[in-house]
Each structure stands twice: as structure tokens, then as C-alpha cells.
GROMACS .gro file of C-alpha atoms in nm:
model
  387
    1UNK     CA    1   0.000   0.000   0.000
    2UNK     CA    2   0.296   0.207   0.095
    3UNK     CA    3   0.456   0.183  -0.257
    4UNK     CA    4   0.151   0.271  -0.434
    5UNK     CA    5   0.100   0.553  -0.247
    6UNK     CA    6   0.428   0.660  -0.271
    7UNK     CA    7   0.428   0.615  -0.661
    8UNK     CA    8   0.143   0.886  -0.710
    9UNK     CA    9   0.291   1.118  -0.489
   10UNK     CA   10   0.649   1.216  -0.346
   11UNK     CA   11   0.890   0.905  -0.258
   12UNK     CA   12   0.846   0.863   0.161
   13UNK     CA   13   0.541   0.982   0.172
   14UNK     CA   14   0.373   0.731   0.358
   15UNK     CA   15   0.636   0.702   0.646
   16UNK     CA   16   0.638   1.070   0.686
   17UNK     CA   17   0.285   1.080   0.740
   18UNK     CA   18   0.340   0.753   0.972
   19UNK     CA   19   0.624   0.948   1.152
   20UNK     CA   20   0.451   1.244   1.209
   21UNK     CA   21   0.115   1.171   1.269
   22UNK     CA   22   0.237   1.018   1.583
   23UNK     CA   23   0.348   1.422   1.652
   24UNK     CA   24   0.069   1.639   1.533
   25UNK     CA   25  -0.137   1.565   1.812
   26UNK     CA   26   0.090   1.723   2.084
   27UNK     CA   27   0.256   1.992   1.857
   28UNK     CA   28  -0.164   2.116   1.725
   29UNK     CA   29  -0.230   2.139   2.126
   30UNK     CA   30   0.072   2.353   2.233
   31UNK     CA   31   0.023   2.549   1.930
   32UNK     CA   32  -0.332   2.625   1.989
   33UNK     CA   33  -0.298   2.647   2.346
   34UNK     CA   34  -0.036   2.965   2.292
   35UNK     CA   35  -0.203   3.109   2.012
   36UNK     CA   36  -0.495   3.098   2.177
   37UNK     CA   37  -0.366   3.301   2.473
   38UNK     CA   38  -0.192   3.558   2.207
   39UNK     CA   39  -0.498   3.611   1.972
   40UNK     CA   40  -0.717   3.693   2.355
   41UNK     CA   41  -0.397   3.950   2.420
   42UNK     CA   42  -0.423   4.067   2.052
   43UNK     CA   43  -0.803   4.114   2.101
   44UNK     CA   44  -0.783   4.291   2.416
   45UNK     CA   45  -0.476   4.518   2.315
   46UNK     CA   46  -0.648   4.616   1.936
   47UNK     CA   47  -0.984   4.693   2.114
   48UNK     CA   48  -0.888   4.930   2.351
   49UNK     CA   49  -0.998   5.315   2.308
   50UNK     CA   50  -0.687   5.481   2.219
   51UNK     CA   51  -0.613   5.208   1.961
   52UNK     CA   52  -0.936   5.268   1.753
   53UNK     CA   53  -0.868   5.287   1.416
   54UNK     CA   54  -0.932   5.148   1.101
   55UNK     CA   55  -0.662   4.886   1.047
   56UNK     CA   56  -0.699   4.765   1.464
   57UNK     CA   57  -1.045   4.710   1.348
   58UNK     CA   58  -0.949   4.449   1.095
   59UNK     CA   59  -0.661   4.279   1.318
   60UNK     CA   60  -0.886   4.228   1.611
   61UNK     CA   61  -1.154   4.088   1.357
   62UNK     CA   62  -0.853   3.847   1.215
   63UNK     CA   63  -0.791   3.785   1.569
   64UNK     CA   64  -1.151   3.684   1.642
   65UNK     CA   65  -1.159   3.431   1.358
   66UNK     CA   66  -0.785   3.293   1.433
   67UNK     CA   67  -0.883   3.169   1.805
   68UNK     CA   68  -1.190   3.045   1.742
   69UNK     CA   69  -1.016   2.799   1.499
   70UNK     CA   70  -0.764   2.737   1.761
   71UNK     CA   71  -1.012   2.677   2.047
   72UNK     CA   72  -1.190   2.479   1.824
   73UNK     CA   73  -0.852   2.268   1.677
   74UNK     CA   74  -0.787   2.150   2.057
   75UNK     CA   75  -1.085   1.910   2.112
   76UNK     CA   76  -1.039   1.791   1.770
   77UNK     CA   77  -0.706   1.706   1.805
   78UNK     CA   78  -0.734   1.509   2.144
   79UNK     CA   79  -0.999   1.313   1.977
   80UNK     CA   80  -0.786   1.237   1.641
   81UNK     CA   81  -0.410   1.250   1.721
   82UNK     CA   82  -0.422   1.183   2.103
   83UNK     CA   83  -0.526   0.841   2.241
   84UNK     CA   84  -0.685   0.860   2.525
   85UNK     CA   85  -0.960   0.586   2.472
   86UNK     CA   86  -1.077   0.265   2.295
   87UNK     CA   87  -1.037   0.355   1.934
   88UNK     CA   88  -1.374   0.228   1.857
   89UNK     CA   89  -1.542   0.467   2.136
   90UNK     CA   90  -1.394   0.737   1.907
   91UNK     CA   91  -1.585   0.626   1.645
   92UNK     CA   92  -1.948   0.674   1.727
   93UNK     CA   93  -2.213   0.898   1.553
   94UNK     CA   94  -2.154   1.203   1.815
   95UNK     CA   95  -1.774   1.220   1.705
   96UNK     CA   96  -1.880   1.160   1.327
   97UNK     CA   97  -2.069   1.481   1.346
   98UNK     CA   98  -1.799   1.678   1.561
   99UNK     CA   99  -1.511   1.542   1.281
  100UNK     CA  100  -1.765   1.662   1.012
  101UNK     CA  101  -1.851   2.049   1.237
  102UNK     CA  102  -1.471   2.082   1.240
  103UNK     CA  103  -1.391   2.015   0.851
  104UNK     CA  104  -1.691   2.276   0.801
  105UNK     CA  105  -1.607   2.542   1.085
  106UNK     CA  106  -1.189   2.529   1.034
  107UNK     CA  107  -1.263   2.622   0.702
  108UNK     CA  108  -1.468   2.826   0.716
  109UNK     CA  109  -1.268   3.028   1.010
  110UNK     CA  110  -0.965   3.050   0.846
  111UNK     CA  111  -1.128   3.168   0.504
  112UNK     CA  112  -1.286   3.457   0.681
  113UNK     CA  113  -0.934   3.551   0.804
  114UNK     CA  114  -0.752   3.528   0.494
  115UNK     CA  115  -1.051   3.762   0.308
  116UNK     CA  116  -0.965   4.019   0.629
  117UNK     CA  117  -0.604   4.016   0.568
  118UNK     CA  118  -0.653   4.073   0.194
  119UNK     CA  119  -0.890   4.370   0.303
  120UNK     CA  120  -0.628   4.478   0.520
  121UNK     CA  121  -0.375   4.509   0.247
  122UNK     CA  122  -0.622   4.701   0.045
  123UNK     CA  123  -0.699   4.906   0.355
  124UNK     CA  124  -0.272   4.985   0.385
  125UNK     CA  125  -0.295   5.083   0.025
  126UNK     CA  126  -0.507   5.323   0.034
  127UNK     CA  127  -0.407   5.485   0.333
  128UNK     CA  128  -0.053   5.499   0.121
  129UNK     CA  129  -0.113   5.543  -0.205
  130UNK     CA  130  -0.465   5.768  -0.158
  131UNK     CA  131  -0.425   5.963   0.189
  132UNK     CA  132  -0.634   6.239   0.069
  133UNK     CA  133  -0.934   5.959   0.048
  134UNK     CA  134  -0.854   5.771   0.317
  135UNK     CA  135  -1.069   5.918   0.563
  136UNK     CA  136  -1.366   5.852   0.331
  137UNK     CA  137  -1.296   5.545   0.219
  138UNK     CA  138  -1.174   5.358   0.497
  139UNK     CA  139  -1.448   5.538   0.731
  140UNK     CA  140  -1.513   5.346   1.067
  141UNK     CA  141  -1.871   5.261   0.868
  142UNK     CA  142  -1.661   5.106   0.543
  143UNK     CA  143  -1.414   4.905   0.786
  144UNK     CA  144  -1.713   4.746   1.014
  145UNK     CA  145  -1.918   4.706   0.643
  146UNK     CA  146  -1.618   4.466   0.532
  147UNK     CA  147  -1.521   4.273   0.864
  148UNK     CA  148  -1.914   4.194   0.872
  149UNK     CA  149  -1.916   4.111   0.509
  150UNK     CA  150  -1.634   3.886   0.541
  151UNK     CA  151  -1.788   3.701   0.837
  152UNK     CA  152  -2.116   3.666   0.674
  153UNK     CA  153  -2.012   3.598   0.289
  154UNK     CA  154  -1.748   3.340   0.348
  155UNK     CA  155  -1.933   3.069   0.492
  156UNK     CA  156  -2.128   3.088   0.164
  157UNK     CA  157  -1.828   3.077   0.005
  158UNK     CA  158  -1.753   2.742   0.205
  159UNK     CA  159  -2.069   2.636   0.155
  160UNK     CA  160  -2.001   2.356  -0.150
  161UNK     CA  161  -1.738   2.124   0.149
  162UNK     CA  162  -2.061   2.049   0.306
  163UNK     CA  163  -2.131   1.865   0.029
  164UNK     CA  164  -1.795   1.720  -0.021
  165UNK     CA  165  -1.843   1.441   0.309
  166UNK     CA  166  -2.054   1.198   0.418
  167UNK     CA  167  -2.090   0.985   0.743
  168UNK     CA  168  -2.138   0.620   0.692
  169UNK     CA  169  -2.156   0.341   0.913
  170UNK     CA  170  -1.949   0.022   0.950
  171UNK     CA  171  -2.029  -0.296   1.127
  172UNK     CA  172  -1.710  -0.380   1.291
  173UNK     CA  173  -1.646  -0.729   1.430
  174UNK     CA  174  -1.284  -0.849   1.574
  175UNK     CA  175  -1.206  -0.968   1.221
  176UNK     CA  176  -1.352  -0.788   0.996
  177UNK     CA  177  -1.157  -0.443   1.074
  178UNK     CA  178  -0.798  -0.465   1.195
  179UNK     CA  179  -0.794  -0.091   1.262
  180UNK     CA  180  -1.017  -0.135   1.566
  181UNK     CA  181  -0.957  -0.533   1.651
  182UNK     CA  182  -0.728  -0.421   1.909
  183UNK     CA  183  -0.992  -0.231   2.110
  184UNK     CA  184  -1.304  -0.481   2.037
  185UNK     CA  185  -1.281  -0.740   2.331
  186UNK     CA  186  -1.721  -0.712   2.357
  187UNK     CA  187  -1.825  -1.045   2.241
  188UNK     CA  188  -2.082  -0.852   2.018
  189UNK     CA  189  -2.063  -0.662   1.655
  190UNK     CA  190  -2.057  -0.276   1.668
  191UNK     CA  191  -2.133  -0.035   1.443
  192UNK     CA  192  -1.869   0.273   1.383
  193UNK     CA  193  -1.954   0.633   1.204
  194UNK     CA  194  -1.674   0.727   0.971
  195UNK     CA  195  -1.629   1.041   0.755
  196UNK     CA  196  -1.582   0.995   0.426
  197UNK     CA  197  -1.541   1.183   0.105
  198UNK     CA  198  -1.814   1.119  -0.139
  199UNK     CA  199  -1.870   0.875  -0.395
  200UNK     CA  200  -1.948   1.128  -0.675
  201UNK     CA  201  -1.632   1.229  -0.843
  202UNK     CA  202  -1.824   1.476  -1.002
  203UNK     CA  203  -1.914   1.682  -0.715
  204UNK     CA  204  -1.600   1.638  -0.520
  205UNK     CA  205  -1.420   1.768  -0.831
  206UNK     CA  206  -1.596   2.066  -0.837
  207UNK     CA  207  -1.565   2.128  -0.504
  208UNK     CA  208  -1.164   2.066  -0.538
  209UNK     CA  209  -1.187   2.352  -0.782
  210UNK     CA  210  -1.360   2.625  -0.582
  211UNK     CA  211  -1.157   2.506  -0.307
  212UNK     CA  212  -0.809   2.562  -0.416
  213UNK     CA  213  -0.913   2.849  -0.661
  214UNK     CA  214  -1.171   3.044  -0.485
  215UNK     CA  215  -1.044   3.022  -0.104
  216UNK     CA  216  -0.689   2.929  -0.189
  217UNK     CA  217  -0.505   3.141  -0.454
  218UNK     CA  218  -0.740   3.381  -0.523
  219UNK     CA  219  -0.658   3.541  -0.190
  220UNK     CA  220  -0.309   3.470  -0.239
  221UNK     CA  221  -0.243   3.646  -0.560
  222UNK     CA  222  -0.472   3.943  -0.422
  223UNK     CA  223  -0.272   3.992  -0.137
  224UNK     CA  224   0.057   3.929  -0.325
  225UNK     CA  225  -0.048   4.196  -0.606
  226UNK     CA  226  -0.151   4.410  -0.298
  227UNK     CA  227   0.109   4.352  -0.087
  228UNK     CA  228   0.401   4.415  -0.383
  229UNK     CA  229   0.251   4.763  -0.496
  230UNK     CA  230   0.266   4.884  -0.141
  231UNK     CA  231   0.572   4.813  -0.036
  232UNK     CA  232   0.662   4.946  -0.405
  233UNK     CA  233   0.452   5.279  -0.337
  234UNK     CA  234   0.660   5.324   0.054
  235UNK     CA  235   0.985   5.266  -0.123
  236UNK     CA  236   0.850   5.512  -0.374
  237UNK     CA  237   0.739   5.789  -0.125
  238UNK     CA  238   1.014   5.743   0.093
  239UNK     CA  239   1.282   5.847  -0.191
  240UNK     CA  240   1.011   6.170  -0.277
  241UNK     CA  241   1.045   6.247   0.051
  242UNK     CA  242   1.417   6.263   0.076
  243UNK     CA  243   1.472   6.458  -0.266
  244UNK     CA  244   1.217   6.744  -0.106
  245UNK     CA  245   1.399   6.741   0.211
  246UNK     CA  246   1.744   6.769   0.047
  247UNK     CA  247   1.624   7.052  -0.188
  248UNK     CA  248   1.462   7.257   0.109
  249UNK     CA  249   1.789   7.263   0.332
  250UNK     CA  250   1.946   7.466   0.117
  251UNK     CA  251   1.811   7.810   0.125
  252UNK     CA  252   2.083   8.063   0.000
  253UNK     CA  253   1.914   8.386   0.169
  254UNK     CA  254   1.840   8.193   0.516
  255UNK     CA  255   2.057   8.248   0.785
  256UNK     CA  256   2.326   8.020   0.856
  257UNK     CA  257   2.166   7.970   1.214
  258UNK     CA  258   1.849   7.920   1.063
  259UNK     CA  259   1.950   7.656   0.845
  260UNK     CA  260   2.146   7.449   1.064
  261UNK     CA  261   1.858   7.451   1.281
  262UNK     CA  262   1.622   7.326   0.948
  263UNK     CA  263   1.875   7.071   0.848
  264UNK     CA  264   1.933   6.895   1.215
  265UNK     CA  265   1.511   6.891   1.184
  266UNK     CA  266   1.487   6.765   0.861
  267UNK     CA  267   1.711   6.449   0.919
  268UNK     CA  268   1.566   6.373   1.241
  269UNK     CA  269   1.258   6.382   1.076
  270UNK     CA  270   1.351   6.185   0.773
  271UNK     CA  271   1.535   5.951   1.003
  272UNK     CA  272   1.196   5.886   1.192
  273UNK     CA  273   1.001   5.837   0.856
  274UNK     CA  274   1.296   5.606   0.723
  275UNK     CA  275   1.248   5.376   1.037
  276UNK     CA  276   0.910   5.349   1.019
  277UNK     CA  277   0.912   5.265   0.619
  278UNK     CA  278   1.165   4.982   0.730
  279UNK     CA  279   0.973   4.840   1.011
  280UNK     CA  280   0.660   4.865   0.818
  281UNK     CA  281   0.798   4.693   0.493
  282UNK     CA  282   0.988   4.414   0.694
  283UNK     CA  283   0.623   4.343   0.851
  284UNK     CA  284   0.488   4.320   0.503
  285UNK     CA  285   0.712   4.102   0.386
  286UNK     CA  286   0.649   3.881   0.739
  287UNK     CA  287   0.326   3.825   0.659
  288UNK     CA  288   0.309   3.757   0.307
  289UNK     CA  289   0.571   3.547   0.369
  290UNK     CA  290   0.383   3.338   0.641
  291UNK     CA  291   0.086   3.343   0.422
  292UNK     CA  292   0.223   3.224   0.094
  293UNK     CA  293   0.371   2.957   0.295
  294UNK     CA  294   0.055   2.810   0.394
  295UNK     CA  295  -0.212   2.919   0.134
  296UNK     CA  296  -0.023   2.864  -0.223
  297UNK     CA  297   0.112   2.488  -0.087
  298UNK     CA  298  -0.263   2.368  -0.004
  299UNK     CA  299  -0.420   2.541  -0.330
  300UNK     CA  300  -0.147   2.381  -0.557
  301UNK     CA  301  -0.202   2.026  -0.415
  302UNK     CA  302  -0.603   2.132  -0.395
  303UNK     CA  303  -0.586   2.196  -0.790
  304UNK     CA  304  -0.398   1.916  -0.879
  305UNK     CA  305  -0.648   1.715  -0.692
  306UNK     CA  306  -0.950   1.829  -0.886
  307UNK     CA  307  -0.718   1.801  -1.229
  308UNK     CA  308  -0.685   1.401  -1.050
  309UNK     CA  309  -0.938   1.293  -0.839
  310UNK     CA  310  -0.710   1.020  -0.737
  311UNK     CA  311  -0.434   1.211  -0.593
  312UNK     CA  312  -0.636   1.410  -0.273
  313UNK     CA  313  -0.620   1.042  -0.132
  314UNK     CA  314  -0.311   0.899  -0.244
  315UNK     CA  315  -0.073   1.243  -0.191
  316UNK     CA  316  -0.286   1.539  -0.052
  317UNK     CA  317  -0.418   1.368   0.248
  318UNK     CA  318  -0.029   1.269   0.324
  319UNK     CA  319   0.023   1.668   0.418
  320UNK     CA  320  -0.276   1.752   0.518
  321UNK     CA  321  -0.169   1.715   0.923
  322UNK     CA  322   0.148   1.859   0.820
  323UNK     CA  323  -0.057   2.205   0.632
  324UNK     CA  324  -0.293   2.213   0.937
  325UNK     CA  325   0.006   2.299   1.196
  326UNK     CA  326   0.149   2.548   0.955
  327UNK     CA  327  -0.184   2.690   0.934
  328UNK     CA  328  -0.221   2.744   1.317
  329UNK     CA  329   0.150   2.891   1.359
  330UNK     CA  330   0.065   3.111   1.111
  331UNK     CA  331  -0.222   3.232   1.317
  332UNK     CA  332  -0.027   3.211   1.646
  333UNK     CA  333   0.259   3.464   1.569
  334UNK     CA  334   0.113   3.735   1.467
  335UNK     CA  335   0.159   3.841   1.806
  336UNK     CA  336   0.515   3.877   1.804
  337UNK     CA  337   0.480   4.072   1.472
  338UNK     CA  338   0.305   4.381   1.619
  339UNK     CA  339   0.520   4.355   1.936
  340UNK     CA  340   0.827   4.402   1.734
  341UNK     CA  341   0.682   4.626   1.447
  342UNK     CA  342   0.413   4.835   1.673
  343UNK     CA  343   0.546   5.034   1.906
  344UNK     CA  344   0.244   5.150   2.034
  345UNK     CA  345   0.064   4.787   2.038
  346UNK     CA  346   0.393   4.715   2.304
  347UNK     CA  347   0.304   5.022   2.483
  348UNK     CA  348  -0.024   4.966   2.536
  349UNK     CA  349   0.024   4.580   2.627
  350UNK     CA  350   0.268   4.744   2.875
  351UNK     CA  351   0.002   4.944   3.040
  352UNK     CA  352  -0.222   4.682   3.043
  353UNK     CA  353  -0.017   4.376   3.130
  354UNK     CA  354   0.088   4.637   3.454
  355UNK     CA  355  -0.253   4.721   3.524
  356UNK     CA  356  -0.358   4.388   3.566
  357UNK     CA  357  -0.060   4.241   3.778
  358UNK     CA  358  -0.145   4.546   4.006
  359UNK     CA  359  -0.493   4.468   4.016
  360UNK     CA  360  -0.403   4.115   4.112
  361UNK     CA  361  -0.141   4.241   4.393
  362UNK     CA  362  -0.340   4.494   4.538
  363UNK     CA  363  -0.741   4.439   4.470
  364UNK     CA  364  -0.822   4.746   4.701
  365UNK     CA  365  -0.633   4.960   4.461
  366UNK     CA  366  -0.671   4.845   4.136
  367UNK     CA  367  -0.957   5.087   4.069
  368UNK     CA  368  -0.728   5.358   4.096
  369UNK     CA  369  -0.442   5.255   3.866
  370UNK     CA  370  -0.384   5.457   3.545
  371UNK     CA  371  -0.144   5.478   3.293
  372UNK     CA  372   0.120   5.729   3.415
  373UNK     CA  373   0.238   6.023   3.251
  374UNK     CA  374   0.620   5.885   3.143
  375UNK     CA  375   0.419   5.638   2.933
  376UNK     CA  376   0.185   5.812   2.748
  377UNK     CA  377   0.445   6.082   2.560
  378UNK     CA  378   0.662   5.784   2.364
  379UNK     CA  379   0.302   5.573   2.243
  380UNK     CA  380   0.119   5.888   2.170
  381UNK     CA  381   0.324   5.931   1.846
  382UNK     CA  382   0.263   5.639   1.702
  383UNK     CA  383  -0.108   5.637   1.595
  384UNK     CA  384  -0.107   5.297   1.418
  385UNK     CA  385  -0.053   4.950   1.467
  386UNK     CA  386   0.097   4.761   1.143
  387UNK     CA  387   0.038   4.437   1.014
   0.00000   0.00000   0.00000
């Protein structure tokens, strides 16, 4: 069985999945369990007052989606990956449905978060390319109008996977199923729900299609296109920038005083602008790099299963433990992306992280506790968290 699969997909394929299946259980759970507790610090940081805008608005709405498909991932993963029980208690018609609720909400989850950081991009864009129409077009009442769109259009979007599985039952004896022999010592038959794909290659071709071309690399070339023209249009800006700057320090009827004065200004300025072009371009380039990594992988092998219908079970289901935990690590860094890009998102996770361990220490006093003055000067000039 091993060679065969191997022979329609990469060589080793079948021990790798062997190998690692053993893994994904454990590695899914401490994954989920720590992006979990970073999306909930994302959400909390994003959503306070003085972080309202626009583009928080769409990262704490990609934060929403993210741990709900973690929180969701962990019970899932106990009950595929992790042995805790007979195998063939795992296998009744409650944890048919739950297996078939998580291919359905995963999916649908993780769509709605890759639609809200394409929006994002376009978002960033505009705020670069069009500043004189970004109030008006990425209005509180526009950014709310897409976040809710996204959550309500995508599951129609996912709709067609619904259709892609079916439970069916097994009557399983001792000898009849060696996959659950080892657990059936009950000196009666039993009956076992499994999820399967279904039998009309028709259908599940189809649905291979608008899966890896709709909610796979669709999104991806969007927010490649997008994400290329804006790091083109701050490289752009940021030389504009520096030619005005060089051609208003020198003035030949100003003062000498005067320009000194002009020139130390203008390069601590530029200096500021240059650092903030950097940080924001590396960030780009962070996330379209963990996105690519993750979306274009999954709708290549999703497209080459609908051009072979054959191939999802001999080669894509090999990776598909494998594409889940790059999936959730994508999710579960983000995180340490605004810390080290956002100097404000560390600020305020500063204030709050203190408030709370002061709260803890000293209950009788925690109503009192504000942010104090030495930390407000150094956030307040940095109005916007980056993605």
C-alpha cells in the first residue's frame, strides 16, 4: 500500500505521514494552546480606546476568527491525534458529526481571516497610495461594512465542502476491521460512524476547484499583487520624501543659524520616517511570507487534486496534518509581529499587562491605577498598529 502511495505522490510519503502523525497531536495542542492566549492578548490590546482605528479594526476581527479555529482545533485534536480511549469509542455517531462540524467550521474560520487580511492590504494601500481619500474610504462605517461582510459571505463561500463528506456506518467485528480489533474485546458486533469523502467524483471535483481556486489562490495572488505595490509605493514615497527634504535645506538667503537649525530637523525627521518605512515593509514582507507559505502549498495540491481525483487520497491527504500545523503557527505569531513592528501595540500591552498584575497584587487599589504620565508621551506618536 505504501509503494503505491508513494508512486502517485512524493517518494516517503507514507512514512512521513506515519512518523509524524504520531506528533501532530501534541505539537496542534501547544500550538493552539499559545495562540490561543496571544490572539485573547491581541483582542484585548487592538480593542482598547486609544487604539481605535481602522486597520486595529481588521486585526482584532482576524484575531476573532484565528482563536476560534484554535479553540476549536484542541478538542479535535485530542480526539484524532491523542489516544486517550478505545479507538472504537472514538468512532461513534456524536464524534462523526464533531469530525464533520470541524472540517466545516476550520474552514470556514480560516477563510474569513484570509478575506480580512486581503482587506487589510487594500486598507494599507489606500491609506498609502490615496491619503487624501482615506478618511472617506476607509471610514469606521466602510471598515465594520467589510469585517461583517467577510464574516457573513465566506461561509457561503464554504458552503459547496458540506457537500464534499458523508458519514457512513461500519459494522465492525474483531475480524472484519484490523484498525479497531485491538480495542473490540465485547463479544458482540458494533457499528462505527466514519467520515468519508463522497462517492461522486463529479461533485468532489468541483468542489476541489472552488476550493483551491476560490479560497486558496485567489486570496493569495490578491494579497501578493496588494502587498508588492505597497511596499513598491513606501519605497517610492520614501525616496520623494528625501529629494524634497534635500532641496529645502538649502536656502541661499536663510541664515546660517536658521538653516542648521532646518537641516538637524529635517534628518531627524527623515530619520523617523525612514524607520518606520523599514519596520513597516519588513512586517509586510512577514506576513506575506507566512501566508504564501501556507495558502499557495494547499491550493497547488487542492488543484492538482480536482485536475486528478485520485491524488487528494493517495498524496494530498499525506500533508494535510502537516498544512494544518502550519496553518495554526501562522495564526499564532502574529503576536510577536506587532510587538516588534508596533510600538504603540507594546506600549499599550505594557500598560495593560501592569494594570492587571497590580490589580491582582493589590485588589483594594486596582480601581485607581492609570497609565502614568512617562508612558503616554513615547506611544502617543505612534497612531497605528501595522500588520
Amino acid at each position: 500500500m505504501a509503494n503505491v502511495t508513494d508512486a502517485n505522490c512524493v517518494p516517503g510519503a507514507t512514512n512521513f505521514n506515519r512518523a509524524y502523525s504520531r506528533l501532530h497531536g501534541y505539537i496542534a495542542i501547544v500550538i493552539c494552546i499559545i495562540g490561543s492566549a496571544t490572539n485573547s492578548i491581541n483582542i484585548a490590546v487592538l480593542s482598547r480606546r486609544e487604539m481605535a482605528t481602522s486597520t486595529n479594526s481588521i486585526l482584532t476581527g482576524l484575531a476573532v476568527a484565528d482563536l476560534l479555529v484554535m479553540l476549536e482545533y484542541i478538542p479535535y485534536a485530542l480526539h484524532m491525534n491523542i489516544k486517550i480511549g478505545p479507538q472504537v469509542n472514538k468512532n461513534t455517531y456524536a464524534w462523526a458529526v464533531f469530525v464533520y462540524f470541524h472540517s466545516i467550521f476550520s474552514q470556514t474560520f480560516h477563510t474569513i481571516s484570509i478575506w480580512l487580511a486581503v482587506t487589510l492590504a487594500v486598507w494599507r494601500y489606500i491609506a498609502i497610495a490615496f491619503p487624501q481619500k482615506n478618511r472617506t474610504w476607509c471610514s469606521k462605517r466602510n471598515t465594520t461594512l467589510a469585517i461583517v461582510s467577510a464574516y457573513v459571505i465566506c461561509p457561503f463561500l464554504c458552503l459547496p465542502i458540506y457537500f464534499a463528506m458523508n458519514i457512513v456506518p461500519n459494522e465492525v467485528t474483531p475480524h472484519n476491521n484490523s484498525e479497531f480489533a485491538e480495542d473490540l474485546s465485547l463479544p458482540h458486533n458494533r457499528t462505527v460512524y466514519v467520515l468519508e469523502m463522497s462517492k461522486n467524483k463529479e461533485l468532489v471535483t468541483a468542489i476541489m476547484w472552488i476550493y483551491s481556486v476560490i479560497l486558496k489562490l485567489v486570496p493569495s495572488i490578491a494579497l501578493s499583487v496588494l502587498s508588492t505595490c505597497l511596499i513598491s509605493k513606501l519605497t517610492t514615497t520614501e525616496r520623494r520624501r528625501q529629494k524634497l527634504l534635500k532641496r529645502s535645506i538649502i536656502g541661499p538667503n536663510e541664515p546660517e543659524k536658521q538653516q542648521c537649525l532646518a537641516t538637524s530637523l529635517a534628518e531627524e525627521a527623515s530619520a523617523r520616517r525612514t524607520s518606520r518605512t523599514d519596520r513597516t515593509t519588513r512586517m509586510l514582507l512577514a506576513v506575506l511570507g507566512l501566508f504564501l507559505s501556507t495558502e499557495v502549498p494547499q491550493g497547488l495540491l487542492g488543484l492538482a487534486s480536482a485536475l486528478a481525483p485520485d491524488f487528494f487520497k493517495n498524496c494530498y491527504s499525506m500533508f494535510g496534518d502537516l498544512m494544518d500545523v502550519l496553518a495554526l503557527f501562522t495564526s499564532s505569531v502574529n503576536f510577536v509581529l506587532y510587538c516588534s513592528m508596533s510600538r504603540q501595540f507594546r506600549c499599550t500591552f505594557a500598560r495593560l499587562a501592569r494594570r492587571m498584575v497590580y490589580a491582582a497584587e493589590e485588589p483594594a487599589k486596582g480601581a485607581k491605577l492609570e497609565p502614568t504620565t512617562q508612558d503616554l508621551p513615547a506611544c502617543l506618536n505612534h497612531n497605528n498598529t501595522t500588520k
